[in-house]
XYZ file of C-alpha atoms in Angstrom:
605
model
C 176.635 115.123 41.747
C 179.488 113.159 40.240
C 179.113 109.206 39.545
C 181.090 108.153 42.771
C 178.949 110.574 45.116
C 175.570 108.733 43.646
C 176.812 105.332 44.571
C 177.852 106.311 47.779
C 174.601 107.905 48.801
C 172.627 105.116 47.157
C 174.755 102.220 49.299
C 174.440 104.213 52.401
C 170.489 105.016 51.713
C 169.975 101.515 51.549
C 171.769 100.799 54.192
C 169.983 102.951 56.765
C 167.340 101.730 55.530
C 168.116 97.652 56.323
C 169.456 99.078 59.818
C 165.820 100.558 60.246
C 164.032 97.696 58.567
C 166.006 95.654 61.254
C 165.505 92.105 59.381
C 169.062 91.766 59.458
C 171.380 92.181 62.134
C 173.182 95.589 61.935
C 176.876 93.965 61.861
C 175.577 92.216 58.091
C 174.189 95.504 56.830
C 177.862 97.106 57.809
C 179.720 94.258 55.937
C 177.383 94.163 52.978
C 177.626 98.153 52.851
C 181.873 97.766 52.934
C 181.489 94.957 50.181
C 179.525 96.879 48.180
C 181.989 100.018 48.265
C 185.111 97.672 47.106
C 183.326 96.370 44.779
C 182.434 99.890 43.342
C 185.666 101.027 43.583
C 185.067 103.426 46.200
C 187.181 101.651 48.748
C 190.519 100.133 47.414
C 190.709 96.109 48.046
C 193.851 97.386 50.087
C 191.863 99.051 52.104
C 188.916 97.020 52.813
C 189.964 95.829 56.374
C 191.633 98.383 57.700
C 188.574 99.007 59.929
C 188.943 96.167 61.859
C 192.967 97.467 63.062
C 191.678 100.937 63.766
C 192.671 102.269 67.606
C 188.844 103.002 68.534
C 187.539 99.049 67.755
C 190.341 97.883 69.683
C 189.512 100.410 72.773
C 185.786 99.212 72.232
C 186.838 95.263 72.441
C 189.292 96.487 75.361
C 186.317 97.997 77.362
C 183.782 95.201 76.800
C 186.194 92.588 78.564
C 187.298 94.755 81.340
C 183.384 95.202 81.889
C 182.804 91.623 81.945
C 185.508 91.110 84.296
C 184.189 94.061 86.794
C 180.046 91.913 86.702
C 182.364 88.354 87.166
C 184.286 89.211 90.116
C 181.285 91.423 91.951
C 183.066 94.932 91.772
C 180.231 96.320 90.528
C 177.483 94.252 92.872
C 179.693 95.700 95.591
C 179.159 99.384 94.964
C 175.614 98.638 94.031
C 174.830 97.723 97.517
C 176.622 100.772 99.224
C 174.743 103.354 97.155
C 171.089 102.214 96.778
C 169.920 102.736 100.441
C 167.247 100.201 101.642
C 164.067 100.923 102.247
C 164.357 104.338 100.543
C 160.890 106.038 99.332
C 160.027 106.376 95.616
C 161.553 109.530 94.735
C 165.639 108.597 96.580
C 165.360 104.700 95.128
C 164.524 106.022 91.333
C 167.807 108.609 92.048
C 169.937 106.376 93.270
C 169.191 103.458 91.004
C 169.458 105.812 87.732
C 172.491 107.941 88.743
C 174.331 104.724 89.873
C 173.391 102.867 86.295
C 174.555 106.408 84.892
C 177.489 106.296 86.843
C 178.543 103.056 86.034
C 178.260 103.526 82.182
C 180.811 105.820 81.925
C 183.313 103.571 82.484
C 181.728 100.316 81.620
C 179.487 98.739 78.934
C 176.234 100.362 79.518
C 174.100 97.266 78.724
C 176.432 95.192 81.482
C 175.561 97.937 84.111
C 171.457 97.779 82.967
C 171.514 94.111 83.189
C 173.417 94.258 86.575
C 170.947 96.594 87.864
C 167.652 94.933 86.710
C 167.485 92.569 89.436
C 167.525 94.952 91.783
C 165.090 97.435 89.989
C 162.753 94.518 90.400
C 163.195 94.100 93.910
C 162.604 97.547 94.485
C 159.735 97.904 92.245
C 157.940 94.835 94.429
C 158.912 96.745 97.600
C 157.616 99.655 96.771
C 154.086 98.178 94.558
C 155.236 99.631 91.522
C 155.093 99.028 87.724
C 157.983 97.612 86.926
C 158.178 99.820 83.887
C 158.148 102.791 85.951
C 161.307 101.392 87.687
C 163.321 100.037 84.350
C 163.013 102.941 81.957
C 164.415 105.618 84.312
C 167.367 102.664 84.912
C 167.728 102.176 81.005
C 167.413 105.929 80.205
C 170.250 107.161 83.142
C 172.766 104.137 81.608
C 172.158 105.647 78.392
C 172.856 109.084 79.682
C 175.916 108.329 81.630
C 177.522 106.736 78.340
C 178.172 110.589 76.725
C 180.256 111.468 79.536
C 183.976 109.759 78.751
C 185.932 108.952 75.640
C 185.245 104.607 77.118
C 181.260 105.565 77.661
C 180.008 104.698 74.502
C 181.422 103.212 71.129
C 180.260 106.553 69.175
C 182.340 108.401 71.437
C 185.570 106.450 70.474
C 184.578 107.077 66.464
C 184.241 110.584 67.283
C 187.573 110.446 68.634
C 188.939 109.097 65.789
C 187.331 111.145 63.303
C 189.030 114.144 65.176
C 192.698 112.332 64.967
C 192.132 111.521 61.210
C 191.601 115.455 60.680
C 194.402 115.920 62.182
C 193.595 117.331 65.336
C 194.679 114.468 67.646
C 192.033 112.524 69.404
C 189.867 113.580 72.129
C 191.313 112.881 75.838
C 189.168 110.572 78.459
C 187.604 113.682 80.060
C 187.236 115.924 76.941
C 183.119 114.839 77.547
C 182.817 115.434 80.637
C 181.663 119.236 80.729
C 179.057 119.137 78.588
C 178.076 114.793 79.138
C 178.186 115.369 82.659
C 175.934 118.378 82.930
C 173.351 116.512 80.564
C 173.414 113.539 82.380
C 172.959 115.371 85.363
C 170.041 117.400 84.285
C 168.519 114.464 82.805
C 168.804 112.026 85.947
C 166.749 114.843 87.386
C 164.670 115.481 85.816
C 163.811 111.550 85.623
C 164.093 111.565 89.069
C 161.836 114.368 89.588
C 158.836 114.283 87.150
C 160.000 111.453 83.992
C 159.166 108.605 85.880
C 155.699 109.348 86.304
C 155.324 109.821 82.072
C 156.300 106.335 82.146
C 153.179 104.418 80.963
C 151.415 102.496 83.510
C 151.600 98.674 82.973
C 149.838 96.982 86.145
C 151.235 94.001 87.658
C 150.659 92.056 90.638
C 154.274 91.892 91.938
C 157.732 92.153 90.348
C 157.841 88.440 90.236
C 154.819 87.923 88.278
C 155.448 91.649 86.080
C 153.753 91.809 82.672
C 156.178 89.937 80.644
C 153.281 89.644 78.128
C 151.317 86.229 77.159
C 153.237 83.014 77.445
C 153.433 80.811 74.904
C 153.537 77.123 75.849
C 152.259 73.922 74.111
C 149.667 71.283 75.650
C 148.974 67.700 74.922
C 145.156 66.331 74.861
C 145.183 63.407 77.163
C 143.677 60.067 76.441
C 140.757 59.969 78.144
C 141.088 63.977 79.365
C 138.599 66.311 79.388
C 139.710 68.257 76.293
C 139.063 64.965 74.196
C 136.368 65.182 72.254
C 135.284 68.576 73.027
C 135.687 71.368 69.716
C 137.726 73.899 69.537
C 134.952 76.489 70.662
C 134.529 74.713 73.547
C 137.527 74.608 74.619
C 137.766 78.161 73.659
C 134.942 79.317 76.351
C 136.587 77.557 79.094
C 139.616 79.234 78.338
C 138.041 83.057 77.876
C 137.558 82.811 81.597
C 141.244 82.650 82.333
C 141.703 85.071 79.785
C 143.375 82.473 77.112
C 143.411 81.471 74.046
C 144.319 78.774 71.487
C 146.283 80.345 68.597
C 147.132 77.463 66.631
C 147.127 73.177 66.814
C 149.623 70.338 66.277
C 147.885 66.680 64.843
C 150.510 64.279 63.809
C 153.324 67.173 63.237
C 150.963 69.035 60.845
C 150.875 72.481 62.406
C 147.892 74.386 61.678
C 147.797 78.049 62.647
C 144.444 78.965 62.431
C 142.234 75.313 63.222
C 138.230 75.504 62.430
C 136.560 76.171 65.856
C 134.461 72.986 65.110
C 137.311 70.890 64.601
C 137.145 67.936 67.600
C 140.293 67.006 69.691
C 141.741 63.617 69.850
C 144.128 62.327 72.649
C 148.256 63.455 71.786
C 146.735 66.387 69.627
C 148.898 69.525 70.668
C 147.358 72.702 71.536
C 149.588 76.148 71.159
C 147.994 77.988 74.132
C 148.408 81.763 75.054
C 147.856 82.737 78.677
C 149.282 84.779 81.270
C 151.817 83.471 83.279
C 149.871 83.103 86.705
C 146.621 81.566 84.860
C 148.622 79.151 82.983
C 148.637 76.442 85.743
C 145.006 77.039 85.885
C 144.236 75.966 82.665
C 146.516 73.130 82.277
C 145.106 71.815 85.075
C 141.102 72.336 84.438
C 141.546 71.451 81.183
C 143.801 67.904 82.150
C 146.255 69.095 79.809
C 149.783 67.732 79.973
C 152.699 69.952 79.410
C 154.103 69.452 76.594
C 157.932 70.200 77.843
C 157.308 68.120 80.838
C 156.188 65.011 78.765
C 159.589 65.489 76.776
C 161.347 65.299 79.847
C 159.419 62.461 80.972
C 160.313 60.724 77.692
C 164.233 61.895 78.155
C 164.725 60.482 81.424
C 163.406 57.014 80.104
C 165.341 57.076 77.501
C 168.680 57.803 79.651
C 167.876 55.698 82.013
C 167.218 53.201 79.488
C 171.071 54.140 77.797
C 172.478 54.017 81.655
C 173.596 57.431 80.673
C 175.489 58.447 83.814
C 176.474 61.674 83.266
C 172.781 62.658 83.163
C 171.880 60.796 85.943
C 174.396 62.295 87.940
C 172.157 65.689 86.983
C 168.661 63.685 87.762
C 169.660 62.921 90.918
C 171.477 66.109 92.454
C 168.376 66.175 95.087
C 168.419 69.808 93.654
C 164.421 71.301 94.296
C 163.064 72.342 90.842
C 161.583 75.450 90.431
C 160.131 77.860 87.801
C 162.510 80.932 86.536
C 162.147 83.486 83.772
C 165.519 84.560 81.987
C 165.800 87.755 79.753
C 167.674 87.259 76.528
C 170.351 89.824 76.512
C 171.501 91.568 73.105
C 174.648 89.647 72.541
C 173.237 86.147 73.902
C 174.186 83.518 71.605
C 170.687 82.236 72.491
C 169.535 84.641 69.296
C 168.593 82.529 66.351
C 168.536 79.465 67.654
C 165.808 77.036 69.166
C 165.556 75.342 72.490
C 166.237 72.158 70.705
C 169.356 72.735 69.357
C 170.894 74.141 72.665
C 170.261 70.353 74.189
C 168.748 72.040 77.703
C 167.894 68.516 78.980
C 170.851 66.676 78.011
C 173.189 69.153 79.031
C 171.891 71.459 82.044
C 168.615 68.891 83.115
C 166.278 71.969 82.395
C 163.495 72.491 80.630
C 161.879 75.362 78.556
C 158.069 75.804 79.542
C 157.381 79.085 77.351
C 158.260 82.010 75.840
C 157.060 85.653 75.881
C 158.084 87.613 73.199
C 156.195 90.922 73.356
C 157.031 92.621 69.909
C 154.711 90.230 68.280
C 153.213 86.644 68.881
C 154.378 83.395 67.290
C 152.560 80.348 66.416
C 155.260 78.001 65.664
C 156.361 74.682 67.591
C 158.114 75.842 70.837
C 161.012 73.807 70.443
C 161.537 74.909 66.948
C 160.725 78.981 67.450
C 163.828 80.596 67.317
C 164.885 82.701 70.260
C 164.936 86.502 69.767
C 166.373 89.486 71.719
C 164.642 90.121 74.230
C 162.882 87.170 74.800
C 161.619 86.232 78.122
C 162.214 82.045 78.974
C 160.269 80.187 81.425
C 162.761 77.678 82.386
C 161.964 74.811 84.446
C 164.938 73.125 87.092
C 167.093 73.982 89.934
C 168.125 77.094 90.512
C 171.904 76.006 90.525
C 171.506 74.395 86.745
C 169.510 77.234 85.226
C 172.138 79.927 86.513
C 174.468 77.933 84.821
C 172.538 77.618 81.645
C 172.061 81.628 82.105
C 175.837 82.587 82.199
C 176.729 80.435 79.996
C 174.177 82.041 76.959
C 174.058 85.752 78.376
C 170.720 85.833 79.993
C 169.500 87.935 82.482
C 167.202 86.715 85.956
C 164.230 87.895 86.387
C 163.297 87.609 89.815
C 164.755 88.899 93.390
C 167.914 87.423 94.084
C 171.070 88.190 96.267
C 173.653 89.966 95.063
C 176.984 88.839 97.124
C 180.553 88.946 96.138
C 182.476 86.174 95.039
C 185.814 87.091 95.898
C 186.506 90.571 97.396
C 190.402 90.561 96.858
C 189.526 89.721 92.618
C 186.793 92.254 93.175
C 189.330 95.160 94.255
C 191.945 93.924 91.992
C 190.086 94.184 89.143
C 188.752 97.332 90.172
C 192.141 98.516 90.334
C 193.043 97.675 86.865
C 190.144 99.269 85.291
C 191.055 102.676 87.829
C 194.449 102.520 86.446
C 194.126 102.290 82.635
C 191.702 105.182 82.935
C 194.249 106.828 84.547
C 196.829 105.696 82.349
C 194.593 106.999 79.379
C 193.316 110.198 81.274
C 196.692 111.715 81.885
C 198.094 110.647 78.783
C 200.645 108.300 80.090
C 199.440 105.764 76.973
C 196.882 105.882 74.118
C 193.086 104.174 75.187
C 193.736 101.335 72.928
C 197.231 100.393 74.614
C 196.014 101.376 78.314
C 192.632 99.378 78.027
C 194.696 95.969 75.929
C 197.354 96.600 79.037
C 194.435 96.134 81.435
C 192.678 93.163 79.885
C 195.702 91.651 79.844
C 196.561 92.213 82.922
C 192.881 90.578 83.930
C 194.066 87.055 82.002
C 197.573 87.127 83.702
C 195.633 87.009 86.751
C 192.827 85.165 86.011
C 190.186 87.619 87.049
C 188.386 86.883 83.408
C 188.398 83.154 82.360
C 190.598 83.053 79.197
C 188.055 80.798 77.408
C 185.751 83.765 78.533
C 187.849 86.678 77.100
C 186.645 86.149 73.548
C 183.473 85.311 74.522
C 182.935 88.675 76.394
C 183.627 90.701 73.086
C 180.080 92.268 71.333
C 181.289 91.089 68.083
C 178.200 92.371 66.140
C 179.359 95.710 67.686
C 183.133 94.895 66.066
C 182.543 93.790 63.099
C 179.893 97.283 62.413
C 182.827 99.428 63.781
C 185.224 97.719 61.588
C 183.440 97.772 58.370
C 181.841 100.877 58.686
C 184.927 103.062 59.091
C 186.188 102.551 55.402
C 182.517 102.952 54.628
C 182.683 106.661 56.533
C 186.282 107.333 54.849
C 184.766 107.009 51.442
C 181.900 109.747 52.082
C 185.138 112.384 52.377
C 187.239 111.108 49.837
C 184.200 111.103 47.393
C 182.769 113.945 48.369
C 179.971 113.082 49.448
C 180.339 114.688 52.942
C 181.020 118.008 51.569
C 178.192 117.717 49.192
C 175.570 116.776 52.179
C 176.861 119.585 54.433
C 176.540 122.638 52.006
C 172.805 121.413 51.275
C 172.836 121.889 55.126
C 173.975 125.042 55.544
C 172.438 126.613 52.158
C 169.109 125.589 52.533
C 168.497 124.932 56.273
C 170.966 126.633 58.501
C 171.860 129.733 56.216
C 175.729 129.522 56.891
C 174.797 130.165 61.196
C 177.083 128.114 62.896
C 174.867 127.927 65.809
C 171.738 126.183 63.741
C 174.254 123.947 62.307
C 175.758 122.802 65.759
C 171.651 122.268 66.523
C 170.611 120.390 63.021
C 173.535 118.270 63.796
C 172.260 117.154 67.036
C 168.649 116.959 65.940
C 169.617 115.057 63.152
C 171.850 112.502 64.563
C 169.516 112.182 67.574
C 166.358 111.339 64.833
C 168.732 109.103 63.073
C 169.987 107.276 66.312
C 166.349 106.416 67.252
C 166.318 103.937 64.898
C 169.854 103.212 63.153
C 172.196 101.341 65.736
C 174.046 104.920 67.514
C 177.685 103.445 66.421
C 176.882 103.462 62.789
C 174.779 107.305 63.152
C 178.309 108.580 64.582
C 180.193 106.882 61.644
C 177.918 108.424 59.086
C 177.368 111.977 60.438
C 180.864 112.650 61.419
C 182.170 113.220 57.908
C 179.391 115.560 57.400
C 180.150 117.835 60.465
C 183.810 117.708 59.819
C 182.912 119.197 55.992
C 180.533 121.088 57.744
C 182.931 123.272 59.610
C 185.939 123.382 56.955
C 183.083 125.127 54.876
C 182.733 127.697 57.642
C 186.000 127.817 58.728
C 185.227 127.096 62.103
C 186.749 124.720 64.994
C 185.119 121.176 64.335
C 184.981 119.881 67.449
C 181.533 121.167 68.801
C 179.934 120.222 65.815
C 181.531 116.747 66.240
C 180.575 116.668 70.222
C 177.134 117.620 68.723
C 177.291 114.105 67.069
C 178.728 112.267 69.582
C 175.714 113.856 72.341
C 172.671 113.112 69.507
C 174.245 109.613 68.637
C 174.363 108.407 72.729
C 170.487 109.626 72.899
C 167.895 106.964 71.417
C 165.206 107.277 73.928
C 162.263 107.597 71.551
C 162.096 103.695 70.453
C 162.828 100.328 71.633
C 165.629 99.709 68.824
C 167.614 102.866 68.829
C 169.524 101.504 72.123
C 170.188 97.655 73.333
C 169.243 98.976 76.453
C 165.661 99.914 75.297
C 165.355 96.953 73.863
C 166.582 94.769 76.994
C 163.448 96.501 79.236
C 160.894 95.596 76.813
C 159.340 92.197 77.935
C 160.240 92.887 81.607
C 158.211 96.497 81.710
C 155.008 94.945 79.202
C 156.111 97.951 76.903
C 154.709 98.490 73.965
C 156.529 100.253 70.923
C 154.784 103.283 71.785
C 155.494 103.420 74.918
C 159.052 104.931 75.040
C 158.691 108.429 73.028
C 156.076 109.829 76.525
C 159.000 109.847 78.536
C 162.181 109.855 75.925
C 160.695 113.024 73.976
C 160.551 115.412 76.820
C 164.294 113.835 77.899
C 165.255 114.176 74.227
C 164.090 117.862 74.305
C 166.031 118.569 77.488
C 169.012 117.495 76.006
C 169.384 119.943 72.993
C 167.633 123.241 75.148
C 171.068 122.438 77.264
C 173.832 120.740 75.534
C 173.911 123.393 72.546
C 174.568 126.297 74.794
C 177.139 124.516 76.774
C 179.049 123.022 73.643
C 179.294 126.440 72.114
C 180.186 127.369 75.965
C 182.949 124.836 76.218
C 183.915 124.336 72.404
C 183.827 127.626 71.122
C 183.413 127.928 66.842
């Protein structure tokens, strides 16, 4: 192993291991692995940013805004309601909800078609009694699925692509995935269909508006002259095991303690951190005479504009709007992630109020106002229904509860649908390259105002950017070092005896393990300069050992942070992290038993 092969494999070691360690977002581990290569050497200074021009980001950009505009203008809400029938039984609502959300990733962001669908997995989870879980996961799985089968599905599918045009081979068309993604996705909406659903765990709920988002979190304030004043903390303790509650931690004038003595008495404007379930939490605010902490807040902000004849906010007061009680998923690319409910100024600028969170990965103790909002988060937002839809496009948040889907405009709706049919026809047929048919669409959608131009920007992933565009000089320096070659003769020597066939397979077991926990753009990245070294050794075509990498890299099923769309189902479905491998390892096995034969059926060695 020469000096520039050990520093390549020790960056990208510890990089795969930050992406797995997940304390830091995936797009910082890509920059701080590209950094680290310049500053090596292995990667010319020239060189560095070359990433961010390369045809496959720009195609993955492209895609994400022509997505956006088919959600904004109701294209997709549209064919939603023509294909999932109404009052269908169990077994024809779980295959029409999954083959649509398959059928709509192919062509569009696959976490934009999951959160478009939720909703109405919800509603059809409360019509038929059902887990919600056993509703989302066959949604989040058959998005997933439907993402292998075009060049625009997924963003590994675009790196493939260009790993095949950088060995000279020219890229793969639109339909080149097809054969084998479609079959797969087929066989796997199935068999989800068919038996998968019913490995889904089993997480009880009374309705789908009330689901098992986990324990709120909300904060309290002791009365003067309540009954929670002068009472201990194990009194108050017994009252609340019969609603199945729980202090976790006190506030007394702003000293937070996380773990108070149980003998320690309460004293009126002394905060309690209280975790219940969402339909007991009334229940103890009120036998407890406990005032809501967010509500006093409010209280104390209306005062205080009234008192400023702040008219703006007024104006919002006094919209005769009827307040009510919503929960909001935080999507992946919300800019709601890392920051608190008191820096996004909910009062002052949308009159709503944050009541609680639910975070199910694991429970925090901190101030509400000060906890900072995570992926995946579920907010109990207080206002009218008008102010916290605003609030909920305007940070990338998802509603949790039944609502109707109508279409804004039909005429934008068909336009845009247009557009998007004709740059994927324009790609398909080879009339223009992806990148130039999919810019020539979104700009088409800001000439004509289907997508907001302030919004254009705003609907780019660019966590997902700036990993593509760092990570590809990263990839380039595994071949040029040798690092690739050196990783696929160990391979074939010691594991696959020079058989093409148990190569094709390691690849797709491999990049499948390494997708269940690495984000699925940065697997591809990685793995394709090992199959392309892979087959020069063997002197074989490469391209079914890279479709073998672009198949394993689109299936993360086993986790809830291999896939945004894992992730996004979470809170909703009261998952646990163990929760996903019962269904996602049979699926998982499924996949290879089929797509091996047919990629050495359809790409021949």
């Amino acid at each position: 192993m020469t000096l520039e092969q050990g520093q390549i494999f020790a960056i990208l070691v510890a990089s795969m291991g930050l992406f797995i360690w997940g304390r830091w977002r995936h797009d910082v581990v890509a920059l701080g692995a590209l950094l680290a290569c310049v500053i090596v050497g292995l990667v010319p200074e020239r060189e560095a940013f070359t990433g961010f021009g390369h045809p496959a980001v720009i195609t993955v950009a492209c895609v994400l805004v022509l997505s956006y505009g088919l959600q904004r203008t109701g294209a997709v809400n549209r064919l939603a309601l023509r294909l999932i029938p109404s009052g269908s039984g169990v077994l024809l609502s779980i295959a029409a909800l999954t083959g649509l959300g398959a059928l709509l990733s192919a062509f569009m962001n696959n976490v934009g078609a999951l959160a478009l669908l939720m909703p109405i997995a919800l509603q059809i989870a409360s019509r038929l009694e059902m887990p919600p879980g056993r509703i989302l996961m066959p949604l989040a799985f058959g998005t997933i699925l439907g993402g292998m089968t075009t060049l625009i599905g997924t963003p590994p599918n675009l790196i493939v692509s260009s790993f095949r045009a950088q060995h000279g081979d020219g890229p793969f068309a639109m339909f080149d995935f097809s054969p084998v993604g479609v079959a797969v996705a087929l066989a796997g909406v199935l068999f989800i269909t068919l038996l998968g659903w019913r490995l889904v765990p089993r997480r009880e709920v009374g309705n789908a508006a009330s689901f098992d988002t986990g324990h709120y979190l909300t904060e309290a304030r002791v009365k003067e002259g309540g009954v929670a004043q002068g009472k201990t903390l194990r009194e108050i303790e017994q009252l609340l095991d019969e609603a199945d509650a729980q202090v976790v931690a006190m506030v007394r004038n702003k000293l937070r303690l996380s773990a108070p003595n149980p003998r320690r008495v309460l004293q009126a404007d002394d905060v309690l951190v209280i975790e219940a379930d969402p339909e007991e939490l009334g229940e103890v605010l009120s036998q407890l005479d406990l005032l809501l902490e967010a509500a006093r807040e409010a209280e104390e902000a209306e005062q205080r504009e009234e008192q400023d004849n702040d008219k703006d906010a007024e104006k919002k007061d006094s919209n005769g709007d009827e307040r009510t009680l919503l929960e909001l998923l935080v999507k992946p690319d919300s800019p709601l992630i890392g920051r608190s409910a008191s820096s996004t100024r909910l009062r002052s600028r949308y009159a709503i109020n944050l009541l609680a969170i639910s975070r199910q990965s694991h429970r925090s103790i901190k101030r509400l106002r000060s906890t900072l909002i995570q992926n995946g988060d579920v907010l109990l937002m207080q206002g009218s229904a008008e102010d916290i839809g605003e609030f909920a496009n305007d940070y990338g948040c998802v509603p949790l509860a039944a609502r109707a889907i109508n279409i804004p405009d039909p005429r934008q709706a068909n336009l845009a649908l247009g557009i998007m049919l004709l740059a994927i026809a324009a790609a398909a047929f080879g009339l223009l390259s992806a990148a130039i048919a999919f810019a020539t669409g979104v700009l088409a959608y800001m000439l004509l105002r289907l997508v907001p131009l302030r919004a254009v920007y705003e609907a780019i992933d660019w966590p997902v950017i700036v990993l593509l565009g760092a990570l590809i000089p990263v990839a380039g320096a595994m071949s040029s070092s040798g690092a690739a070659d050196l990783l696929a003769r160990l391979l074939m020597e010691h594991l696959a005896q020079g058989n093409p066939i148990i190569i094709v397979t390691l690849l797709l077991v491999v990049t499948m393990t390494l997708s269940d926990f690495m984000n699925n753009a940065a697997t591809a990245a990685v793995m394709c300069p090992i199959a392309l070294s892979a087959a020069s050794q063997l002197g074989v075509s490469p391209d079914a050992l890279l479709m073998a990498v672009a198949i394993g890299a689109s299936c993360s099923f086993l986790t809830p942070i291999g896939h945004q769309n894992n992730t996004l189902i979470l809170s909703p479905g009261g998952f646990r992290f163990g929760d996903y491998w019962r269904l996602g390892l049979p699926l998982e096995i499924l996949v290879v038993a089929l797509s091996v034969p047919m990629l050495l059926w359809i790409w021949p060695l």
